[in-house]
Coordinates of C-alpha atoms in Angstrom, one line a residue:
X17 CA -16.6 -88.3 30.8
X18 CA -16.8 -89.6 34.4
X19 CA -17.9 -87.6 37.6
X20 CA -14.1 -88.3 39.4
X21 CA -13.1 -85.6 41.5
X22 CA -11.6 -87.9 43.9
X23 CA -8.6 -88.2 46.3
X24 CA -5.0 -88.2 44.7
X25 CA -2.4 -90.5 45.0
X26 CA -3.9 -94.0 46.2
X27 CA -2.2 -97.1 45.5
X28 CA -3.1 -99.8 42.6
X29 CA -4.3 -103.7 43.7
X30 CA -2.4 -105.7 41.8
X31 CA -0.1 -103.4 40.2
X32 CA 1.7 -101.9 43.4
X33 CA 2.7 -102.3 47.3
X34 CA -0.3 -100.8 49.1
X35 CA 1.7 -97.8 50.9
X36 CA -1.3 -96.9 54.0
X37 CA 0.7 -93.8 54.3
X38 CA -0.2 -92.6 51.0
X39 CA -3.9 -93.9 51.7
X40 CA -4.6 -92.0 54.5
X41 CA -7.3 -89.5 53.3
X42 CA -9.0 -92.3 51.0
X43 CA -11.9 -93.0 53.7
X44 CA -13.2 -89.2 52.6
X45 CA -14.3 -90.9 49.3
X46 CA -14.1 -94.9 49.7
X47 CA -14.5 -96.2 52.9
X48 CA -11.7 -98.3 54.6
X49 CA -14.4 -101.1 55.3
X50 CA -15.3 -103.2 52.3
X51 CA -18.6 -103.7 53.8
X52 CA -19.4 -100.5 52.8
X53 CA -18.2 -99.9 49.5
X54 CA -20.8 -98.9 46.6
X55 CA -20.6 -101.5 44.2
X56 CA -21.1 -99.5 41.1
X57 CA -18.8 -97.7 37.7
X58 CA -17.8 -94.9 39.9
X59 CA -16.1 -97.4 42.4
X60 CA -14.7 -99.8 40.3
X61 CA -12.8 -96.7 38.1
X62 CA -12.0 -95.3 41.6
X63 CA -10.4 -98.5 42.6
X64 CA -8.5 -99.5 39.6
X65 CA -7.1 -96.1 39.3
X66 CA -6.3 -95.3 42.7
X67 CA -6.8 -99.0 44.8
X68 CA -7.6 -98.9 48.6
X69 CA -6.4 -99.6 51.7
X70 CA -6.1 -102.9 53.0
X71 CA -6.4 -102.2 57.1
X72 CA -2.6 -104.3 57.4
X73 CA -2.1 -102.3 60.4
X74 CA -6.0 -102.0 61.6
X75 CA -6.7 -103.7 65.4
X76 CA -7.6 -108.1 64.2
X77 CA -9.1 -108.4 67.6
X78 CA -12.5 -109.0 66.0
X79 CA -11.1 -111.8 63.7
X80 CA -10.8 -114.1 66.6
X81 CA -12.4 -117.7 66.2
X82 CA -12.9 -120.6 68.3
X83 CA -11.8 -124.0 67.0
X84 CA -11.7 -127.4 69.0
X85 CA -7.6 -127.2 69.8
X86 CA -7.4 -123.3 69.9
X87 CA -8.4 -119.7 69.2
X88 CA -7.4 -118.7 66.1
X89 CA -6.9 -115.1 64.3
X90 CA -5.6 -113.0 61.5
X91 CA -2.1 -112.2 61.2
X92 CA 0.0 -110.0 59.1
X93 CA 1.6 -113.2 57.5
X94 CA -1.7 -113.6 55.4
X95 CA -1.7 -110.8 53.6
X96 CA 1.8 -111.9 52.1
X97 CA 2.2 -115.3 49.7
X98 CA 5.3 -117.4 50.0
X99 CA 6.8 -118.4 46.4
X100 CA 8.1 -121.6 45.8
X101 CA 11.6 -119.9 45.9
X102 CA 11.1 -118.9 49.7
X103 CA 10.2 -115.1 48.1
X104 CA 7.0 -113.2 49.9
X105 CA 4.7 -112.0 47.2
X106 CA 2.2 -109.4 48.8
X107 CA -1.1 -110.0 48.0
X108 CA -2.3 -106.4 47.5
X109 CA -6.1 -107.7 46.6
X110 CA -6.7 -109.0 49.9
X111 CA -8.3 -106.3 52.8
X112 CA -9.3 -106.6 55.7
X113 CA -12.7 -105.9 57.2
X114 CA -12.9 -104.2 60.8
X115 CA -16.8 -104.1 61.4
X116 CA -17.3 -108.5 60.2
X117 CA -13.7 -109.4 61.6
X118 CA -12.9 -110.8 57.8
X119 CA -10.9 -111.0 55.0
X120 CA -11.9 -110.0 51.3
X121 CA -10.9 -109.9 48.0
X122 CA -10.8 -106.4 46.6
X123 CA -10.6 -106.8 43.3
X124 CA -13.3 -110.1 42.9
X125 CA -15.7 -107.8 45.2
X126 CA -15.8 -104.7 42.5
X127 CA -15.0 -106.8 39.2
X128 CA -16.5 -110.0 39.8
X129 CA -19.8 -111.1 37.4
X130 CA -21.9 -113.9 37.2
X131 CA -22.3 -116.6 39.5
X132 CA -18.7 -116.3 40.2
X133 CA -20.0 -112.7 42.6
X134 CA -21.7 -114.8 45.2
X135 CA -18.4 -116.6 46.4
X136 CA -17.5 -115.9 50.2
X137 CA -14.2 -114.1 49.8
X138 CA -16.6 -111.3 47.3
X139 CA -19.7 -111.1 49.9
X140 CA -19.6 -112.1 53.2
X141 CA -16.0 -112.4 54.1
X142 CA -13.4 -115.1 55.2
X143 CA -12.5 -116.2 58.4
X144 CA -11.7 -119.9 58.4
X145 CA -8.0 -119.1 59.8
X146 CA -7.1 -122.9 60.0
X147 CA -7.5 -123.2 56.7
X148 CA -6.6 -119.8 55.3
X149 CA -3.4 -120.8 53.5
X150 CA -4.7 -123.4 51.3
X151 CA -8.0 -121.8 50.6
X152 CA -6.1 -118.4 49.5
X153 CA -4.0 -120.3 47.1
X154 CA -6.9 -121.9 45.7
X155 CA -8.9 -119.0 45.3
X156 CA -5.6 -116.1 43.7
X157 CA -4.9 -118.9 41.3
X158 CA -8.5 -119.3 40.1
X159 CA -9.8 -118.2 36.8
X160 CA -12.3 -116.0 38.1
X161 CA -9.6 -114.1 39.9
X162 CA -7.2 -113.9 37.6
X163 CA -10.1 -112.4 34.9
X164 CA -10.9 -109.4 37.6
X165 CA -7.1 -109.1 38.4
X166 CA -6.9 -108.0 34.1
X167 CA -10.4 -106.5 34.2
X168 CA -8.8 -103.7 36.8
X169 CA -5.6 -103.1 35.2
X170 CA -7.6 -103.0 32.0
X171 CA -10.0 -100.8 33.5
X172 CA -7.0 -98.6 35.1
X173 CA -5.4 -98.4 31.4
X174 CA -9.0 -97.2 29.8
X175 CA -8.8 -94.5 32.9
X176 CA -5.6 -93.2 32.6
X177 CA -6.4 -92.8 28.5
X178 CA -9.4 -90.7 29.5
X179 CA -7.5 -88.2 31.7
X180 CA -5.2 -87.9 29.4
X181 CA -7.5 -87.1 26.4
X182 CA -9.6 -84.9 28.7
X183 CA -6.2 -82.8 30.0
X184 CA -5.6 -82.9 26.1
X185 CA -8.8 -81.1 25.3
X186 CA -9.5 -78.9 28.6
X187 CA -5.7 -77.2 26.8
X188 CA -7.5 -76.6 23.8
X189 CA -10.7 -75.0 25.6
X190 CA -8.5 -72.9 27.7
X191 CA -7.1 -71.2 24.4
X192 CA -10.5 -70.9 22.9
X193 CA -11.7 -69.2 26.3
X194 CA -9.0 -66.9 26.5
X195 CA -9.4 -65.5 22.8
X196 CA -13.7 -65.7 23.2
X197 CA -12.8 -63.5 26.5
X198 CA -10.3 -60.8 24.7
X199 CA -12.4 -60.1 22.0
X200 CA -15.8 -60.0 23.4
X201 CA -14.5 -57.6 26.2
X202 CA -13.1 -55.5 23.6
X203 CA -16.8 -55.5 21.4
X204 CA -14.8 -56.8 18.5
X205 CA -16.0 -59.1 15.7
X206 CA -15.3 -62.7 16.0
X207 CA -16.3 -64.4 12.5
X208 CA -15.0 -63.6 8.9
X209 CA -16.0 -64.7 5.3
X210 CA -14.2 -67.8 5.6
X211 CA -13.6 -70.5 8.2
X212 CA -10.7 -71.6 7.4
X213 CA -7.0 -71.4 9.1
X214 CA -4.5 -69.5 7.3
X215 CA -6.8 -67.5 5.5
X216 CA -6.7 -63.5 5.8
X217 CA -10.9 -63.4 5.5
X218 CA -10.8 -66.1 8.2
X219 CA -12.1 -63.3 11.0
X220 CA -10.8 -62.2 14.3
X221 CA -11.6 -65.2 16.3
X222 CA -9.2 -67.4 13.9
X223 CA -6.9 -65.2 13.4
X224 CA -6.1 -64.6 17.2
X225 CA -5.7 -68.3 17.5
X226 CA -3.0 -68.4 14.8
X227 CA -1.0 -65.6 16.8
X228 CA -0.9 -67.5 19.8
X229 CA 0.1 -71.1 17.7
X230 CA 2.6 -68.7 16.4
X231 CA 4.7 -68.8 20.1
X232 CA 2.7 -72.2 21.4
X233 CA 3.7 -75.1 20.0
X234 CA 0.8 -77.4 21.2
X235 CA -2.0 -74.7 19.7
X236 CA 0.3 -74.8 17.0
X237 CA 0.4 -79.2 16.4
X238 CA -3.6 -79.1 17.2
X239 CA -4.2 -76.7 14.2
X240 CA -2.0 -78.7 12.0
X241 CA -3.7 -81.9 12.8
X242 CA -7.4 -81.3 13.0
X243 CA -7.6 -77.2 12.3
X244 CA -9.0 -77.7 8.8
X245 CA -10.7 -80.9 8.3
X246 CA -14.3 -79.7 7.9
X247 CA -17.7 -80.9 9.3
X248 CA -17.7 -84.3 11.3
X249 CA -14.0 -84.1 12.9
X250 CA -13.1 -83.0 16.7
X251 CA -11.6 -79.8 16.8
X252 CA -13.4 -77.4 19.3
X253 CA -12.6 -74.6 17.6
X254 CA -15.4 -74.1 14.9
X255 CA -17.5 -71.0 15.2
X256 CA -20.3 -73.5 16.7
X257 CA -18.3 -74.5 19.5
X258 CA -17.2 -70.8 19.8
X259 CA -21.2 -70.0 19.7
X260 CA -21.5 -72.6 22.7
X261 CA -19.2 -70.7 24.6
X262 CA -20.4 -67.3 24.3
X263 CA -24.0 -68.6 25.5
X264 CA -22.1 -70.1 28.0
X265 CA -20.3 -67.4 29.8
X266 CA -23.1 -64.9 28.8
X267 CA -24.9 -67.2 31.2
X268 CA -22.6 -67.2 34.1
X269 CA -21.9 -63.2 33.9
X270 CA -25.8 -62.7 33.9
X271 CA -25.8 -65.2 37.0
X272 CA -23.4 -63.3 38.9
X273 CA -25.2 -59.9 38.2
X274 CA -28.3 -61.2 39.8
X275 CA -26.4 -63.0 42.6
X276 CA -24.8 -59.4 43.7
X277 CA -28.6 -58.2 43.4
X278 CA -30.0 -60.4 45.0
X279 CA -27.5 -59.5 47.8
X280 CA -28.3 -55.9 47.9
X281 CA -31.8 -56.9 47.9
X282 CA -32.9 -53.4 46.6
X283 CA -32.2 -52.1 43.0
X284 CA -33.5 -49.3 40.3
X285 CA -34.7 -50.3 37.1
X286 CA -33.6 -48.5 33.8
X287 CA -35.2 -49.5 30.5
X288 CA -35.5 -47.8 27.2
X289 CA -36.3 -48.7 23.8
X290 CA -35.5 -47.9 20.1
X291 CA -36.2 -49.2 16.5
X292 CA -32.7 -50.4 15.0
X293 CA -32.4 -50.7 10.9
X294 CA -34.7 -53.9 10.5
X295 CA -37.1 -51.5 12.2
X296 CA -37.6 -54.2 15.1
X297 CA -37.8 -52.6 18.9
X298 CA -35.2 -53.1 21.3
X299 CA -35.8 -52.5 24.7
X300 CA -32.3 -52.3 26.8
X301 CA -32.9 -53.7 30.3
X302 CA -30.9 -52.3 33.1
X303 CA -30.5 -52.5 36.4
X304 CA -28.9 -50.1 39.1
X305 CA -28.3 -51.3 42.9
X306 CA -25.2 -51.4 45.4
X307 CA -22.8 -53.7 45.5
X308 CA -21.0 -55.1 48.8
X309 CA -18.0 -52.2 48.6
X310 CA -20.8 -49.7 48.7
X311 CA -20.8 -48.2 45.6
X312 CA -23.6 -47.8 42.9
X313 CA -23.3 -49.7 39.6
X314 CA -25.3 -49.9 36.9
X315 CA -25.6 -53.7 34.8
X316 CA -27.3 -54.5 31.6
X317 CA -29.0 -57.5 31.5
X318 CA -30.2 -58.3 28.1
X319 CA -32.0 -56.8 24.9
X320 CA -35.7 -57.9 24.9
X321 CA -37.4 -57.6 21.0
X322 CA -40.9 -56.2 20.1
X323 CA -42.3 -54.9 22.6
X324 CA -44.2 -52.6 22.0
X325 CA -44.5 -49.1 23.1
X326 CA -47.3 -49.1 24.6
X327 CA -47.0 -48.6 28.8
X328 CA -48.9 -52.1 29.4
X329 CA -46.7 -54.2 27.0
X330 CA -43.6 -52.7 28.2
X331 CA -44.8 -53.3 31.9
X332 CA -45.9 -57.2 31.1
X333 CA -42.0 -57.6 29.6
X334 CA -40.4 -56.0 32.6
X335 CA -42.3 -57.6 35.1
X336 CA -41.9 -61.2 33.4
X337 CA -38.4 -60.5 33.1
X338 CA -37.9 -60.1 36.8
X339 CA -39.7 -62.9 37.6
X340 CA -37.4 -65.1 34.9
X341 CA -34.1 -63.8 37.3
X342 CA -36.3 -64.1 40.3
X343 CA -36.5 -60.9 41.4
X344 CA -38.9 -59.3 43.7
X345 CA -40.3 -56.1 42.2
X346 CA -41.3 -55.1 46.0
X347 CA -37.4 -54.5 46.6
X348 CA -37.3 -52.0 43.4
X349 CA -37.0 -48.3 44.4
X350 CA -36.6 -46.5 41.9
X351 CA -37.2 -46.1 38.2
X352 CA -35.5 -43.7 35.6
X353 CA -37.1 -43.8 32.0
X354 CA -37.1 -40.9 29.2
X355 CA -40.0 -38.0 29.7
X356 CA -42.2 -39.8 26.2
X357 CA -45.7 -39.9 28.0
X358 CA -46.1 -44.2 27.8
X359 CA -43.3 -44.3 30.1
X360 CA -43.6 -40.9 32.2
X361 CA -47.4 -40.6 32.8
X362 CA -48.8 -39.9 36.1
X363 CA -52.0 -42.2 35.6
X364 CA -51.2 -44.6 32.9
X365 CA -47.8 -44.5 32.2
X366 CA -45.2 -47.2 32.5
X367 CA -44.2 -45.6 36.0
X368 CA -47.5 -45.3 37.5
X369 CA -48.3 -48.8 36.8
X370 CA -44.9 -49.8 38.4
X371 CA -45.6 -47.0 41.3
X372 CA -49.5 -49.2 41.7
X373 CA -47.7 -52.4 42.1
X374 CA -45.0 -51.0 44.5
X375 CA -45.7 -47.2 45.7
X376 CA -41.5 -47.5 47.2
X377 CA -39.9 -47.1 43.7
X378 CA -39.6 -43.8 42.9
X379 CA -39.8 -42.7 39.4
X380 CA -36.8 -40.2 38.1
X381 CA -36.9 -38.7 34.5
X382 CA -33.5 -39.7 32.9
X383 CA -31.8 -36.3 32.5
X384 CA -29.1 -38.1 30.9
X385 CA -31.0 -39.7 28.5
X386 CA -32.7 -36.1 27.2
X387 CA -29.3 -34.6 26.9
X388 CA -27.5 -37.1 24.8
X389 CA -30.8 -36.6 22.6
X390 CA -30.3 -33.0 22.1
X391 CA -26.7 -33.6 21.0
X392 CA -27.0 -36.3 19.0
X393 CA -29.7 -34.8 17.1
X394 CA -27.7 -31.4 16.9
X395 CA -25.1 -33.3 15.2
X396 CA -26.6 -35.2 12.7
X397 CA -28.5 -32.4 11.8
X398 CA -25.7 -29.5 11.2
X399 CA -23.9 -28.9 8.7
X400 CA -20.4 -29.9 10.4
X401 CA -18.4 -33.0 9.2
X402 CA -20.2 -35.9 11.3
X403 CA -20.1 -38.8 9.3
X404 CA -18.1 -40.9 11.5
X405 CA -20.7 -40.5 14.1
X406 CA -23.1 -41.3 11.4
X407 CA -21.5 -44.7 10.2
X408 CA -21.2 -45.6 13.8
X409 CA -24.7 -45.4 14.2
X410 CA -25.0 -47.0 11.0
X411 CA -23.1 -50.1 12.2
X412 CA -24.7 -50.2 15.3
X413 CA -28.0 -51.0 14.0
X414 CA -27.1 -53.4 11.4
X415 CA -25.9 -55.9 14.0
X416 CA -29.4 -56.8 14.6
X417 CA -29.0 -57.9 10.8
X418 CA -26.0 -60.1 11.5
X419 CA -26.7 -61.4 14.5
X420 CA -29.1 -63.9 15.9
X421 CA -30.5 -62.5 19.2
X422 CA -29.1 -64.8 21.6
X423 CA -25.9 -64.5 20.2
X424 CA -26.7 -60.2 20.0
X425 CA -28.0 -60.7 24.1
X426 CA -24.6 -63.1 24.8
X427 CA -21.8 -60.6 23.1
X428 CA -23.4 -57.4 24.4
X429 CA -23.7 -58.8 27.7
X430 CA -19.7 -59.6 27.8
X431 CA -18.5 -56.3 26.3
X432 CA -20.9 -54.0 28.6
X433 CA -20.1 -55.8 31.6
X434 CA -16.4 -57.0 31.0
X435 CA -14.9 -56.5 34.3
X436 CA -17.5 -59.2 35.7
X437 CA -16.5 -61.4 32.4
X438 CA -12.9 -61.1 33.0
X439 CA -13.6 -62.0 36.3
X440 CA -14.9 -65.7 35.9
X441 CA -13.0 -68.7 36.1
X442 CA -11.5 -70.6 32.9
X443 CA -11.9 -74.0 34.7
X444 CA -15.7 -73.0 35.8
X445 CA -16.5 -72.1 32.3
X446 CA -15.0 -74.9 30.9
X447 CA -16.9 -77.4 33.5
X448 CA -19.9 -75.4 32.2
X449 CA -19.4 -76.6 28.5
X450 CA -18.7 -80.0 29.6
X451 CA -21.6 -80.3 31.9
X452 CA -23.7 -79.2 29.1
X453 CA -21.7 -82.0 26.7
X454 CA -22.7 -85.0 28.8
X455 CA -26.3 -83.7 29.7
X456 CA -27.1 -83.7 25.3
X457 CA -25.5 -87.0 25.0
X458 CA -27.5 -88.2 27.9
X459 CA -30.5 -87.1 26.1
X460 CA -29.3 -88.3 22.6
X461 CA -29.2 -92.1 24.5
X462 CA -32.4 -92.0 26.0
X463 CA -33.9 -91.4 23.0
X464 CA -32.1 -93.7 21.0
X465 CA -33.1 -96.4 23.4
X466 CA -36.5 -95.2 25.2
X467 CA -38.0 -93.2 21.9
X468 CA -36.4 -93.9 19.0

């Protein structure tokens, strides 16, 4: 996939009358001057997709030469060829140079290989006016010109092939997005027992795609044609490609938490920890500041395993994990843990050694936290009819079982803090993905060549 954000609508050489009108902007992204044009891929797919400007209508002052019977210079007539019949053919490769004074070919300039590249009309330029007529003639019914000519429209073809299968696929993505989006916002399952369309053990994630095929015809045709294949055929909507996305957006929602932080400057720390059914610690990392409407809100950040529970090993995670989002524990002030003595105590505890580092943040018992202890505890021990509440917590726990913990940070992340995930772009997460594409094959190809 090429990097080819470029200008719209900019004529063809070759393939259409170069409209100057149309070309106006082009200088943003390829100069006017062919002097200055990169010769490299990102030009020449630039060029046979969109063309350039050929300076018709630029000031030929500087084209003037000195011959024995008279000054000569460069007229509009040249960039037009008269046919045998008396018809004018415009020769849309030819453009005109402002800074030299001369003419060049385009196309032979971007396309041209070989010792061919090193002709006058591809490097320096032509200016022999008295002879301008013959020698153009010679050189647009040349072979060498008449391969670049093909080379560009080829190239042009190849172009407008990958546009059209990237559109293709950015449709697909979008759908994926939109589904990944609804029902990790909503903390609902995404895989099944199956993968497999049309199945009812398929899981939530499939099943939500066959609803929308149901009213969109192209979700529809893609699931028909490649929805079932198995491993080794394109589809992008497997549960690994799903996986990729949830890392992905996970990614950008923990991004923009720590951007808005990092724009208050000053924030709160919250962080407690509990065993969960595989009896493996989690420690819940939060963090409290005020955003730009001045209000307070509180953001999760992520899950961090085995800890420990002692005040030192939960102090080296916290502070490492600030440092991973680049965060100055100097701007923290304040600090709300439960009242257990590793985290509460005045000389060794979690919040003194915080308080030693920076004496600002202030430590607050969570209140909260103590009450929804109480009640819990009070229900699961009476006699009353709890298990729901039970099962819940159940369920809860066992997600560490079924999840890996990337994938348990990634989904938690998107269904505490949905109003930040529904928030993102589907184009910037979809850039994301692709970025992340190119930069694996990139790294596939150097070691095939450089490794391997």
């Amino acid at each position: 996939m090429r990097e080819k954000e470029i200008v719209q609508n900019i004529c063809i050489p070759e393939l259409s009358t170069i409209n100057n009108d149309r070309c106006a902007d082009a200088d943003q992204i390829l100069p006017s001057d062919p002097v200055e044009w990169p010769i490299n891929d990102y030009t020449r797919d630039y060029v046979a997709m969109y063309g350039y400007k050929q300076n018709k209508n630029a000031d030929f002052s500087k084209s003037k030469r000195q011959y024995t019977d008279k000054t000569r210079m460069l007229t509009k007539n040249i960039f037009n060829r008269k046919l045998a019949n008396g018809e004018l053919q415009p020769r849309s490769w030819l453009v005109y140079s402002e800074s030299t004074g001369h003419i060049f070919c385009g196309t032979c300039r971007l396309f041209q290989t070989g010792a061919a590249q090193h002709l006058v009309l591809n490097t320096k330029g032509f200016n022999d006016w008295k002879n301008a007529s013959e020698c153009l003639k010679k050189h647009e019914n040349s072979n060498n010109h008449k391969t670049c000519v093909v080379l560009g429209r080829v190239d042009k073809h190849l172009i407008q092939q990958l546009d059209e299968e990237m559109i293709y696929w950015r449709k697909v993505l979008h759908r994926v997005v939109v589904v990944i989006k609804t029902l990790a916002s909503r903390g609902l399952s995404f895989r099944g027992h199956e993968e497999k369309f049309g199945s009812n053990k398929n899981g939530n994630y499939m099943m939500l795609l066959e609803v929308i095929a149901k009213y969109d015809s192209f979700l529809a045709d893609h699931i028909n044609k490649v929805g079932n294949p198995g491993r080794g055929h394109t589809s992008y909507l497997s549960s690994t490609i799903c996986n990729e996305f949830i890392q992905i957006i996970a990614h950008k929602v923990v991004s923009k938490i720590i951007d808005e932080i990092r724009d208050a400057k000053y924030f709160s720390i919250i962080v407690d920890s509990t065993p969960d059914i595989s009896h493996i610690d989690q420690l819940s990392f939060v963090v409290r500041y005020i955003n730009k409407s001045g209000l307070p809100v509180e953001r999760f950040i992520k899950f961090i395993p085995n800890t420990g529970h002692k005040a030192e090993d939960i102090f080296n995670v916290v502070i490492t994990t600030l440092e991973t989002y680049k965060l100055d524990i100097n701007d923290c002030r304040g600090q709300s843990y439960d009242n257990a003595s590793n985290m509460s105590g005045v000389y060794s505890g979690f919040q003194a050694r915080i308080k030693n580092v920076n004496s600002l943040a202030k430590y607050v018992p969570c209140s909260a936290h103590s009450l929804n202890l109480i009640h819990l505890q009070k229900l699961l021990g009476s006699n009353s009819n709890c298990l729901k509440i039970k099962l819940l917590i159940n369920l809860v726990s066992k997600l560490s079982l079924t999840l890996k913990r990337d994938r348990l940070n990634a989904l938690s992340i998107l269904c505490i803090e949905s109003d930040i995930l529904n928030s993102l772009d589907f184009d910037d997460i979809i850039n994301d993905f692709a970025k992340k594409k190119i930069e694996a094959q990139s790294c596939l190809i150097y070691l095939m060549f450089h490794v391997l």
